[in-house]
Short mmCIF file of C-alpha atoms in Angstrom, two decimals:
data_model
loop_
_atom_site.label_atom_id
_atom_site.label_comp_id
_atom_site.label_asym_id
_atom_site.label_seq_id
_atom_site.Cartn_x
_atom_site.Cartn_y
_atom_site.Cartn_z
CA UNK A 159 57.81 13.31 82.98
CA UNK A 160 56.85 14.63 79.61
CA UNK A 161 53.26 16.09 79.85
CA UNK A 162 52.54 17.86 76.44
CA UNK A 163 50.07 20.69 76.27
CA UNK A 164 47.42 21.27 78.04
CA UNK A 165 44.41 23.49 79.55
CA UNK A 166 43.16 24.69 83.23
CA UNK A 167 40.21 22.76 83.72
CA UNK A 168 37.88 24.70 85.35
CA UNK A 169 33.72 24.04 86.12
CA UNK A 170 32.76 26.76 84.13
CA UNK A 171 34.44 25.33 80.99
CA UNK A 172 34.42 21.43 81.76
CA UNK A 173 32.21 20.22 78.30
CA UNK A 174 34.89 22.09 76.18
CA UNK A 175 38.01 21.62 77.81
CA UNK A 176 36.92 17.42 77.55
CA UNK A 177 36.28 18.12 73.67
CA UNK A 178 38.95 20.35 73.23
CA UNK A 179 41.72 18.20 70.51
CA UNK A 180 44.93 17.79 71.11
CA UNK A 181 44.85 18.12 75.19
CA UNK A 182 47.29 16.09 77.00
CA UNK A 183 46.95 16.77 80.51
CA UNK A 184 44.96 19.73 82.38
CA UNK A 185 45.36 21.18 85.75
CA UNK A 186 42.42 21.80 88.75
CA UNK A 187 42.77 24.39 91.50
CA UNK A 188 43.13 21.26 94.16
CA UNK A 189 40.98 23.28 96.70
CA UNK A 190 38.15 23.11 94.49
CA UNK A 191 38.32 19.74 94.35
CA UNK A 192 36.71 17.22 96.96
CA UNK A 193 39.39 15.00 98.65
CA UNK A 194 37.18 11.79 98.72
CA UNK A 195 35.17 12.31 95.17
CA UNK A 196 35.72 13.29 91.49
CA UNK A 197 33.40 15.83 89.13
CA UNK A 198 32.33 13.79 86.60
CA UNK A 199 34.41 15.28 84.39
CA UNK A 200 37.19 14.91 85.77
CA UNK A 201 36.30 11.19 86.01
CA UNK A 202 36.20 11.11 82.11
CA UNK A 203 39.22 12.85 81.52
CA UNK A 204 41.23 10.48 83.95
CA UNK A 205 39.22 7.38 82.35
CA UNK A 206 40.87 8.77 78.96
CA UNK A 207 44.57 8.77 79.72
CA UNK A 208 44.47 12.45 80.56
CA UNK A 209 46.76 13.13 83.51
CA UNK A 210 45.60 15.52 86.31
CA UNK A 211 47.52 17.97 88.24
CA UNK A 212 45.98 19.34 91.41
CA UNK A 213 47.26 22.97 91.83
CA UNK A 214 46.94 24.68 95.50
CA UNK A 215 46.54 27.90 96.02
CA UNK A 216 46.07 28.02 99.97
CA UNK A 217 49.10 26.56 101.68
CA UNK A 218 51.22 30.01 101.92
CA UNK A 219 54.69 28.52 101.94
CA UNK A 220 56.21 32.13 101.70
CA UNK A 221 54.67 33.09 104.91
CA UNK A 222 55.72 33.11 108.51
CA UNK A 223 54.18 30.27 109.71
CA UNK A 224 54.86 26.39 109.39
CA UNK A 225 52.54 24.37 106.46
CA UNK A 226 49.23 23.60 108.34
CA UNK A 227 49.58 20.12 108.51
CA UNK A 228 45.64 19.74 107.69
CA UNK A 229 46.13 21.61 104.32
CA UNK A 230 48.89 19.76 103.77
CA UNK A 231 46.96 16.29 104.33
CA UNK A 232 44.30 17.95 102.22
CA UNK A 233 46.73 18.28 99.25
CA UNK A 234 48.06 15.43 99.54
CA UNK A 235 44.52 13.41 99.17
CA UNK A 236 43.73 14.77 96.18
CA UNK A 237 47.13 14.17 94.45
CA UNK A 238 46.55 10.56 95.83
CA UNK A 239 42.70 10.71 94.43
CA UNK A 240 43.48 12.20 91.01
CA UNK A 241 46.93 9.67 90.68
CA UNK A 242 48.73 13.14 89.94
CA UNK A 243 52.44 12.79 89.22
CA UNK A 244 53.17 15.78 91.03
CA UNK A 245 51.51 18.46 92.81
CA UNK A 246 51.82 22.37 92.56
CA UNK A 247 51.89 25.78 94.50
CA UNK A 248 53.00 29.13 94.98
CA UNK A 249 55.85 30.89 96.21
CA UNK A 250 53.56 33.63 97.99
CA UNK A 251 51.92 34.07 101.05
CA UNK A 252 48.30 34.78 101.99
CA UNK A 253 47.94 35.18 105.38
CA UNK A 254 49.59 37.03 108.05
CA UNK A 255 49.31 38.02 112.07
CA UNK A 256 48.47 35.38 114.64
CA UNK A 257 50.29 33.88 117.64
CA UNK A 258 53.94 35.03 115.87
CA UNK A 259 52.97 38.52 116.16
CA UNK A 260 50.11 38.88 118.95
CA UNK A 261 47.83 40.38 116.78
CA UNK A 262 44.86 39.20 114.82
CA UNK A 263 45.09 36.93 111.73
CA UNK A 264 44.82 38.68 107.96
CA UNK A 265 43.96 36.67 104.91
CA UNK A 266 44.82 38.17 101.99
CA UNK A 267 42.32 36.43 99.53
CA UNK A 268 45.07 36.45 97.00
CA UNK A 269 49.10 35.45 96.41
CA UNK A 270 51.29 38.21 97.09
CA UNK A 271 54.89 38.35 97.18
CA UNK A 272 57.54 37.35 99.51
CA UNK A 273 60.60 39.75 99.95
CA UNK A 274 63.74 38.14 97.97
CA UNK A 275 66.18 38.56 101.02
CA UNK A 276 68.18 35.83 103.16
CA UNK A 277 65.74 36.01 105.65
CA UNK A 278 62.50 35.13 103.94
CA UNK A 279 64.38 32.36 101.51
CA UNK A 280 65.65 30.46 104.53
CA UNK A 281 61.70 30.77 105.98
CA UNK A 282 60.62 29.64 102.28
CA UNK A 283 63.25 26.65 102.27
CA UNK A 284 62.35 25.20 105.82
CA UNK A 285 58.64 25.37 105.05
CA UNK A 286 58.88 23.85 101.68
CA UNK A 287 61.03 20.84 102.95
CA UNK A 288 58.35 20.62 105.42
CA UNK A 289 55.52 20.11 102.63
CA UNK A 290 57.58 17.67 100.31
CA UNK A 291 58.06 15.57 103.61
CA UNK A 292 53.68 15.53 103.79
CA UNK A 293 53.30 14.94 99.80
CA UNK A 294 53.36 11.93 98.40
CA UNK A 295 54.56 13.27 94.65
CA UNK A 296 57.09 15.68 94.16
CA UNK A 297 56.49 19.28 94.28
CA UNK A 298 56.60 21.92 91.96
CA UNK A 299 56.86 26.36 92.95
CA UNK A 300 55.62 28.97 90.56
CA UNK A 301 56.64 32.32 90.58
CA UNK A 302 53.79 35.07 91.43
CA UNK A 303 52.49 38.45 89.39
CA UNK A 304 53.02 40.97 91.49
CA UNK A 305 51.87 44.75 91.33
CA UNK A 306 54.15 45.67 94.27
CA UNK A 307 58.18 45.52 95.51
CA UNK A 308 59.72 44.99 98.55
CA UNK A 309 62.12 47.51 99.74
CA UNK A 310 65.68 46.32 100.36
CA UNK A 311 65.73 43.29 98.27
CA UNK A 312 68.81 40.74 98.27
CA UNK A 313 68.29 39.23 94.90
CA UNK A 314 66.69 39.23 92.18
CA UNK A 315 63.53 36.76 91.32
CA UNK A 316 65.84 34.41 89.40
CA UNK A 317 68.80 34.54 92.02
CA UNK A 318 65.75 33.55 94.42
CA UNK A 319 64.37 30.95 92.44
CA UNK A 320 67.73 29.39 91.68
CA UNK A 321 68.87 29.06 95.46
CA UNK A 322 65.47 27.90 96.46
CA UNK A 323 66.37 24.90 93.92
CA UNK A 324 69.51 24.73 94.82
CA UNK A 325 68.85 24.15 98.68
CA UNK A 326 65.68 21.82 98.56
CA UNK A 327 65.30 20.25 95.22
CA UNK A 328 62.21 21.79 94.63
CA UNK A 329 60.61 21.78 90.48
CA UNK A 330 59.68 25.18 89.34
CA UNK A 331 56.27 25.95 87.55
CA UNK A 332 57.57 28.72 85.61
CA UNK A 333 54.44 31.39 84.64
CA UNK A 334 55.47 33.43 81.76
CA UNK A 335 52.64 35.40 82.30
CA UNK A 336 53.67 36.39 85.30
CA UNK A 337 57.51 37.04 84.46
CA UNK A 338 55.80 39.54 81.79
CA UNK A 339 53.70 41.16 84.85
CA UNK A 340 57.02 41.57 86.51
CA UNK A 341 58.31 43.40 83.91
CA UNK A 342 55.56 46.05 83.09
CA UNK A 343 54.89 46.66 87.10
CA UNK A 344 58.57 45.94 88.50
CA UNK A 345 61.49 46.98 85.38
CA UNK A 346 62.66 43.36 85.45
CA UNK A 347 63.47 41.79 82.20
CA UNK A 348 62.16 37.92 81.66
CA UNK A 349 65.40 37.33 79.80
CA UNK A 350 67.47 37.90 82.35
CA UNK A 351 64.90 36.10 85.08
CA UNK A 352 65.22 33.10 82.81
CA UNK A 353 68.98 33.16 82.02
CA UNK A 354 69.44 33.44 86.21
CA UNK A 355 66.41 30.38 86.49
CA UNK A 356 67.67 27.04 86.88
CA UNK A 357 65.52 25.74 84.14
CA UNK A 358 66.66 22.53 84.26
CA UNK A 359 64.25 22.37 87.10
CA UNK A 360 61.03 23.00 85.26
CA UNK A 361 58.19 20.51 85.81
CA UNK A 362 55.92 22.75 83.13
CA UNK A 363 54.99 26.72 81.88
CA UNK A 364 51.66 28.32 82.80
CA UNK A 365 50.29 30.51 79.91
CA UNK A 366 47.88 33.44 80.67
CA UNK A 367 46.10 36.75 79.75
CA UNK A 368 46.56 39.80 81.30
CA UNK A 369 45.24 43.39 80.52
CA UNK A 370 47.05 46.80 80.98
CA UNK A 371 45.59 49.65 82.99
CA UNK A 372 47.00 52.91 83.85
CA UNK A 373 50.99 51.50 83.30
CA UNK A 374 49.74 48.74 85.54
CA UNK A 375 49.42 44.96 83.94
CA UNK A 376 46.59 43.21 85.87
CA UNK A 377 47.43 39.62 85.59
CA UNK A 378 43.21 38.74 85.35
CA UNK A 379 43.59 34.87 83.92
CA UNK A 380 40.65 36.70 82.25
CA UNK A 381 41.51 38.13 78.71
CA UNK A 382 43.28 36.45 75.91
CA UNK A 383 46.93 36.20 76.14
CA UNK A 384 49.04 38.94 74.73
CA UNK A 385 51.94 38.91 72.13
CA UNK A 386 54.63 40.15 74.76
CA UNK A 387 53.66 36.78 76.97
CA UNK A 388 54.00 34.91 73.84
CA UNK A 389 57.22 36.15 73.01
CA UNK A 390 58.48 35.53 76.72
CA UNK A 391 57.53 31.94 76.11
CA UNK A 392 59.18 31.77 73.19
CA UNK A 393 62.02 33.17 75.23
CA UNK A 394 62.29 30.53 77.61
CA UNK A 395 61.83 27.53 75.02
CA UNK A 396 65.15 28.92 73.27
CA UNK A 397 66.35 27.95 76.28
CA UNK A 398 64.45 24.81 77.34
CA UNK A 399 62.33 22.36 76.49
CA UNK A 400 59.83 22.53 79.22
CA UNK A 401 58.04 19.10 79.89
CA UNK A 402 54.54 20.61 79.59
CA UNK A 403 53.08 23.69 78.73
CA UNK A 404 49.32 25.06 79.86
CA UNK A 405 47.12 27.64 79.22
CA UNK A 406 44.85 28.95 82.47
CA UNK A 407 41.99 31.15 82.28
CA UNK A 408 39.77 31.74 85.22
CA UNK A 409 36.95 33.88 84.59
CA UNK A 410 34.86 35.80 81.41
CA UNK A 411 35.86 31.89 79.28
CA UNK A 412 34.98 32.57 75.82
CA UNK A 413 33.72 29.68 73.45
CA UNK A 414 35.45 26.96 73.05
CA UNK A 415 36.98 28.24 69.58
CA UNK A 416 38.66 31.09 70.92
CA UNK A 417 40.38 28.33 73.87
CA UNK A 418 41.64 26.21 70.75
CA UNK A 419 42.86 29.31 68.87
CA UNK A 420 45.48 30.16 71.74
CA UNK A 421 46.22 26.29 72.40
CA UNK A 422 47.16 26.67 68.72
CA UNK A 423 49.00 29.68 69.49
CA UNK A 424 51.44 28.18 71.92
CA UNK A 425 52.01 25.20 70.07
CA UNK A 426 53.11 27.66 67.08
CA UNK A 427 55.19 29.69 69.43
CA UNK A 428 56.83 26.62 71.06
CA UNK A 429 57.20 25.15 67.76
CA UNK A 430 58.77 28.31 66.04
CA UNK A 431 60.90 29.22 69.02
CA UNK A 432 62.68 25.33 68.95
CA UNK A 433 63.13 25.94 64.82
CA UNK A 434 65.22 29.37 65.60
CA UNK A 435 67.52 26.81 68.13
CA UNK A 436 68.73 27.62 71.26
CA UNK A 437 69.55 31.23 72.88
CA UNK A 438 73.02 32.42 74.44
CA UNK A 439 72.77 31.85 77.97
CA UNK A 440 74.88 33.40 80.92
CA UNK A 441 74.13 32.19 84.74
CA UNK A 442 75.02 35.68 86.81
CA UNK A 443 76.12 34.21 90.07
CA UNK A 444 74.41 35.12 93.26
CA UNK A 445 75.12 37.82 95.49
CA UNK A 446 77.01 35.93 98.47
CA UNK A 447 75.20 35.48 101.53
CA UNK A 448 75.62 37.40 104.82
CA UNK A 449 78.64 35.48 106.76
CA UNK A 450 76.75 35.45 109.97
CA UNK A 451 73.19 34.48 109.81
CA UNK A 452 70.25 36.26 112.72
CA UNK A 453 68.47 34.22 114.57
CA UNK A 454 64.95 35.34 114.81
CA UNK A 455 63.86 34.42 110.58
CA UNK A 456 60.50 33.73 111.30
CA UNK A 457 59.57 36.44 113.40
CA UNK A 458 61.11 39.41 111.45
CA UNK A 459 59.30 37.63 108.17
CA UNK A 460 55.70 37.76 110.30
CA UNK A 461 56.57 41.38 111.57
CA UNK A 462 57.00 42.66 108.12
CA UNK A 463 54.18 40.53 106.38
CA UNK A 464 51.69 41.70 108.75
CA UNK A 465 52.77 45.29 108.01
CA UNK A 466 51.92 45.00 104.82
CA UNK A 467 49.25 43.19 104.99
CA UNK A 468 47.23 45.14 107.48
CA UNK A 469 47.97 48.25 104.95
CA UNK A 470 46.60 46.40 102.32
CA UNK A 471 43.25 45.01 103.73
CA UNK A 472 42.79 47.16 107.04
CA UNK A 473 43.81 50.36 106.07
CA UNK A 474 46.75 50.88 108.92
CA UNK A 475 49.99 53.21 107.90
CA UNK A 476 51.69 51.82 104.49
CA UNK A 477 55.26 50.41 105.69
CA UNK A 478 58.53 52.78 105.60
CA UNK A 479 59.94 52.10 101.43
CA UNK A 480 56.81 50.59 99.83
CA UNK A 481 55.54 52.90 96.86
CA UNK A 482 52.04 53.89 98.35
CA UNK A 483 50.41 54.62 94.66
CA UNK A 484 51.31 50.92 94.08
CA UNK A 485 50.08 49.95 97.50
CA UNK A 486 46.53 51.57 96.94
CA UNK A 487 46.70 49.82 93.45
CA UNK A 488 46.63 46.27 95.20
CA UNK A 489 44.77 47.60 98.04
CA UNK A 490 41.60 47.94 95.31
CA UNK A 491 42.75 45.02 93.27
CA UNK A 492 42.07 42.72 96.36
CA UNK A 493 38.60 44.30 97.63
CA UNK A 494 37.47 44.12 94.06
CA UNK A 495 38.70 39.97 93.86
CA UNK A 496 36.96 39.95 97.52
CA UNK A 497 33.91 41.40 95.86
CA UNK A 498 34.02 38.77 92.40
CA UNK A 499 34.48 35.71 94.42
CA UNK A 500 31.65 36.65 97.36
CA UNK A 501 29.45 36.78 94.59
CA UNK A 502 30.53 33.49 93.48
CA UNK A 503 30.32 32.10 96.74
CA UNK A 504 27.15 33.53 97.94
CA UNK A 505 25.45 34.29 94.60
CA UNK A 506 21.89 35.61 96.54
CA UNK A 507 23.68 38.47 97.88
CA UNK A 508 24.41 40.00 94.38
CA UNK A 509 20.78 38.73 93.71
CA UNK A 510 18.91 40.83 97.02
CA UNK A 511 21.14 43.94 96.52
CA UNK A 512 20.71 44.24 92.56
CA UNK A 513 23.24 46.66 91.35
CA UNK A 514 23.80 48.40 95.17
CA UNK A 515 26.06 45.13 95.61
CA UNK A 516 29.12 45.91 94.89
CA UNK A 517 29.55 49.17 95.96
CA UNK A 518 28.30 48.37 99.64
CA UNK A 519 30.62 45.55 99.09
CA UNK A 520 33.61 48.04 98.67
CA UNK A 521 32.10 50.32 101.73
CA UNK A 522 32.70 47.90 103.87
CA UNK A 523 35.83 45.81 102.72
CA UNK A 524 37.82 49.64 102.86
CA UNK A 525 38.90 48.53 106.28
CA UNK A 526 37.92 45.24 107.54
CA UNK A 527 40.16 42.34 106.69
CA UNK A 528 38.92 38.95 105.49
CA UNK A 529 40.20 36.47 108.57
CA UNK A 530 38.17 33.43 108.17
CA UNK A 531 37.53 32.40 104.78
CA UNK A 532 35.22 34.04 101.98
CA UNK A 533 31.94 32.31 103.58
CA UNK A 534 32.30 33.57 106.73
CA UNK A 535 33.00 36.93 105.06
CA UNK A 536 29.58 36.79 102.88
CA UNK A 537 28.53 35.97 106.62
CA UNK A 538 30.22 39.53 107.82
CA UNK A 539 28.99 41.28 104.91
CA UNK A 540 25.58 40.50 105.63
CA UNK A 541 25.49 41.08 109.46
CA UNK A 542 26.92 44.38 108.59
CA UNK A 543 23.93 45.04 106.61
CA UNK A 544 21.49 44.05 108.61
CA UNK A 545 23.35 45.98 111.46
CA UNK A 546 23.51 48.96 109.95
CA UNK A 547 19.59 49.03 108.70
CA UNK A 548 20.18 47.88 105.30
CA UNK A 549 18.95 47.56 102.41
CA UNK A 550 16.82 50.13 102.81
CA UNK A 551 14.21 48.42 101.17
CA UNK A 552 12.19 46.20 103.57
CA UNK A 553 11.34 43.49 101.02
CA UNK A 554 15.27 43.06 100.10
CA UNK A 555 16.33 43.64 103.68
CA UNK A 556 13.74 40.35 104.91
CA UNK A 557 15.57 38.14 102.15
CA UNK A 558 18.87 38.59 103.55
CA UNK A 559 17.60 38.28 106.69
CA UNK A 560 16.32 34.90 106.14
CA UNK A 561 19.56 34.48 103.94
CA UNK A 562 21.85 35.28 107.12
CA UNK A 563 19.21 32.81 109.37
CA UNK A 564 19.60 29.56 107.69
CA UNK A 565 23.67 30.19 107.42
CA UNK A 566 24.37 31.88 110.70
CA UNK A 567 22.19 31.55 113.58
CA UNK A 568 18.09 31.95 114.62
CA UNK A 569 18.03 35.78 114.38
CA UNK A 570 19.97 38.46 112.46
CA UNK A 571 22.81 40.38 114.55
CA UNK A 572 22.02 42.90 117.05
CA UNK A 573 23.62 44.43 119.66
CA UNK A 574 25.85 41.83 120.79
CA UNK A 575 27.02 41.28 117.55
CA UNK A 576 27.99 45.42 117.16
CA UNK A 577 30.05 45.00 120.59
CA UNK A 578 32.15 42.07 118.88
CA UNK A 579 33.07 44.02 115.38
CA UNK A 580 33.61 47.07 117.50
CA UNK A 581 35.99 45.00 119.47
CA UNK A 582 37.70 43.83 116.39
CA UNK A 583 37.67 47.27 115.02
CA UNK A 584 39.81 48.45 118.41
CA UNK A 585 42.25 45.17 118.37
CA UNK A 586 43.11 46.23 114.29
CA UNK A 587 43.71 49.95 115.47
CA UNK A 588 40.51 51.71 113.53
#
């Protein structure tokens, strides 16, 4: 299906993106959508000819554990709701511990990578078969940004990507954004990711911005996109035509001019890159697989997510190989997402603790893990508070109070509540 260019629609930005020219189809984060009802616009967009695409960004198919068959059913209602011709996700995971380890469930709050060895591509294949099975469209992967490596890979992203394909019939959402992330953080070159990729496959390109700090590129979705992720797309066109192209951007939006500048952008790149006709291409083959497969998949994948996990959001010992600098790096990156999104979620907080917010924030994300959700962690945050005394000032520290009451229970947390985190506390080793 041909889908032309198109935008992230987002809340934040939903007058321009429906007077934005030239769109032909946009794409909504399907969990912040409502499975029986529409935004508005959303509505008007749909009512226009203007094809939706409901993108997940819960289901963890690159973790340990089966699909939960109630996000799955969740995913599928809105493709049904929005009449989406396909569906979306991530080939990440974002939670790990639980019954295949014995040990308390993580979430991450954020896609990180799966290692590219025979083990976690046959857990990746079986779960994905698993979730076209529950979808009523056809389902499309994107490759993740990430800031870390795995030690002891088995091939390389494209290698990964292409056997995936090969073994489920799975589309690819190709982000070149995220190829050029790759590259700054990881030494791998898009052009070779792409000649490996199977691009054939490719249901449609995301486009994003991206900042560099300290030799590390911070794929934000938040700044305008960059010449080098321009000239990656214009990489991959020399190769393909890709059925649709789209440009996200989650947070700081600027006007609506500066969104049509980079739509123009793309189309200029695409455009330009299709005029210079198409690239040599070789297809490297992949490394051969082992001749006697382990049983066991599943658990060794759970063993070593948790690991890493745990290191990332708990603070336990970084696992044996991982670059610790680059650990700490992601460690941050995800209090500090923790941090933007409570505030989203639970916008009074922010409000009672005036600037003190996010550094108490930080203080007490260092070393306990997000394991229900981010409102039950605005729910955490606060009983810490109150536990603890704060905010110091009485005023502030009633609001939240009566902020915690109407959300949680009839009276702030005392000392039952300190005998529960201290319990979790012992059960995550602190």
């Amino acid at each position: 299906m041909k889908l032309g260019i198109g935008i992230g629609w987002r809340p934040e930005i939903a007058d321009a993106v429906e007077a934005l020219p030239g769109i032909d189809w946009v794409e909504a984060v399907a969990e912040n959508i409502c499975a029986d009802h529409l935004p508005a616009s959303l509505e008007r967009l749909r009512e226009r000819g203007v094809t939706v695409v409901p993108h997940g960004v819960a289901l963890g198919l690159g973790g340990a554990d089966r699909p939960d068959p109630a996000r799955l059913a969740g995913l599928a209602a809105r493709a049904a709701l929005l009449g989406a011709p396909l569906v979306t996700e991530h080939i990440a995971f974002v939670r790990a511990g639980g019954p295949l380890t014995a040990s308390p469930s993580l979430e991450a709050g954020h896609l990180l990578p799966v290692p590219r060895t025979w083990d976690a591509l046959e857990v990746l294949c079986e779960n994905v078969r698993i979730a076209q099975d529950s979808l009523p469209v056809p389902l499309a992967l994107e490759n993740i940004a990430a800031l870390i490596s795995w030690p002891d890979e088995e091939l390389t992203e494209g290698q990964f990507l292409a056997e995936l394909v090969e073994r489920t019939g799975v589309r690819l959402l190709i982000d070149v954004a995220n190829l050029h992330t790759n590259h700054v953080n990881r030494g791998e070159d898009p052009a070779t990711a792409l000649d490996e990729l199977p691009v054939e496959a490719i249901a449609y390109v995301h486009v994003a911005g991206g900042v560099e700090k300290d030799g590390v590129w911070h794929d934000t979705h938040a700044h305008p996109v960059t010449r080098p992720v321009l000239d990656v797309l214009s990489e991959l066109r020399s190769r393909v035509d890709p059925p649709g192209v789209l440009l996200e951007r989650d947070d700081d939006f600027p006007p609506a001019g500066e969104l049509a500048g980079e739509l123009t952008a793309i189309r200029r790149t695409l455009a330009e890159a299709a005029a210079a006709g198409a690239a040599p291409r070789r297809r490297p083959g992949v490394p051969e697989e082992p001749p006697t497969r382990r049983a066991g998949d599943r658990d060794r994948t759970a063993v070593a997510q948790t690991a890493l996990l745990s290191s990332l959001v708990a603070g336990t010992p970084a696992p044996e190989g991982f670059d610790r600098r680059r650990l700490e790096v992601q460690s941050r990156a995800l209090a500090a997402k923790r941090a933007d999104v409570i505030a989203k979620v639970a916008p009074e907080l922010p409000e009672i603790l005036g600037d003190g917010y996010r550094k108490a924030f930080l203080a007490y994300a260092r070393n306990r893990p997000m394991s229900g959700g981010y409102r039950r962690d605005a729910l955490g945050f606060a009983e810490h508070l109150l536990i603890t005394g704060r905010p110091a000032d009485e005023a502030a520290r009633r609001r939240l109070t009566r902020w915690w009451r109407e959300r949680s229970g009839p009276r702030p947390p005392r000392r039952g509540t300190r005998l529960v985190h201290a319990a979790r506390a012992a059960l995550l080793g602190k």
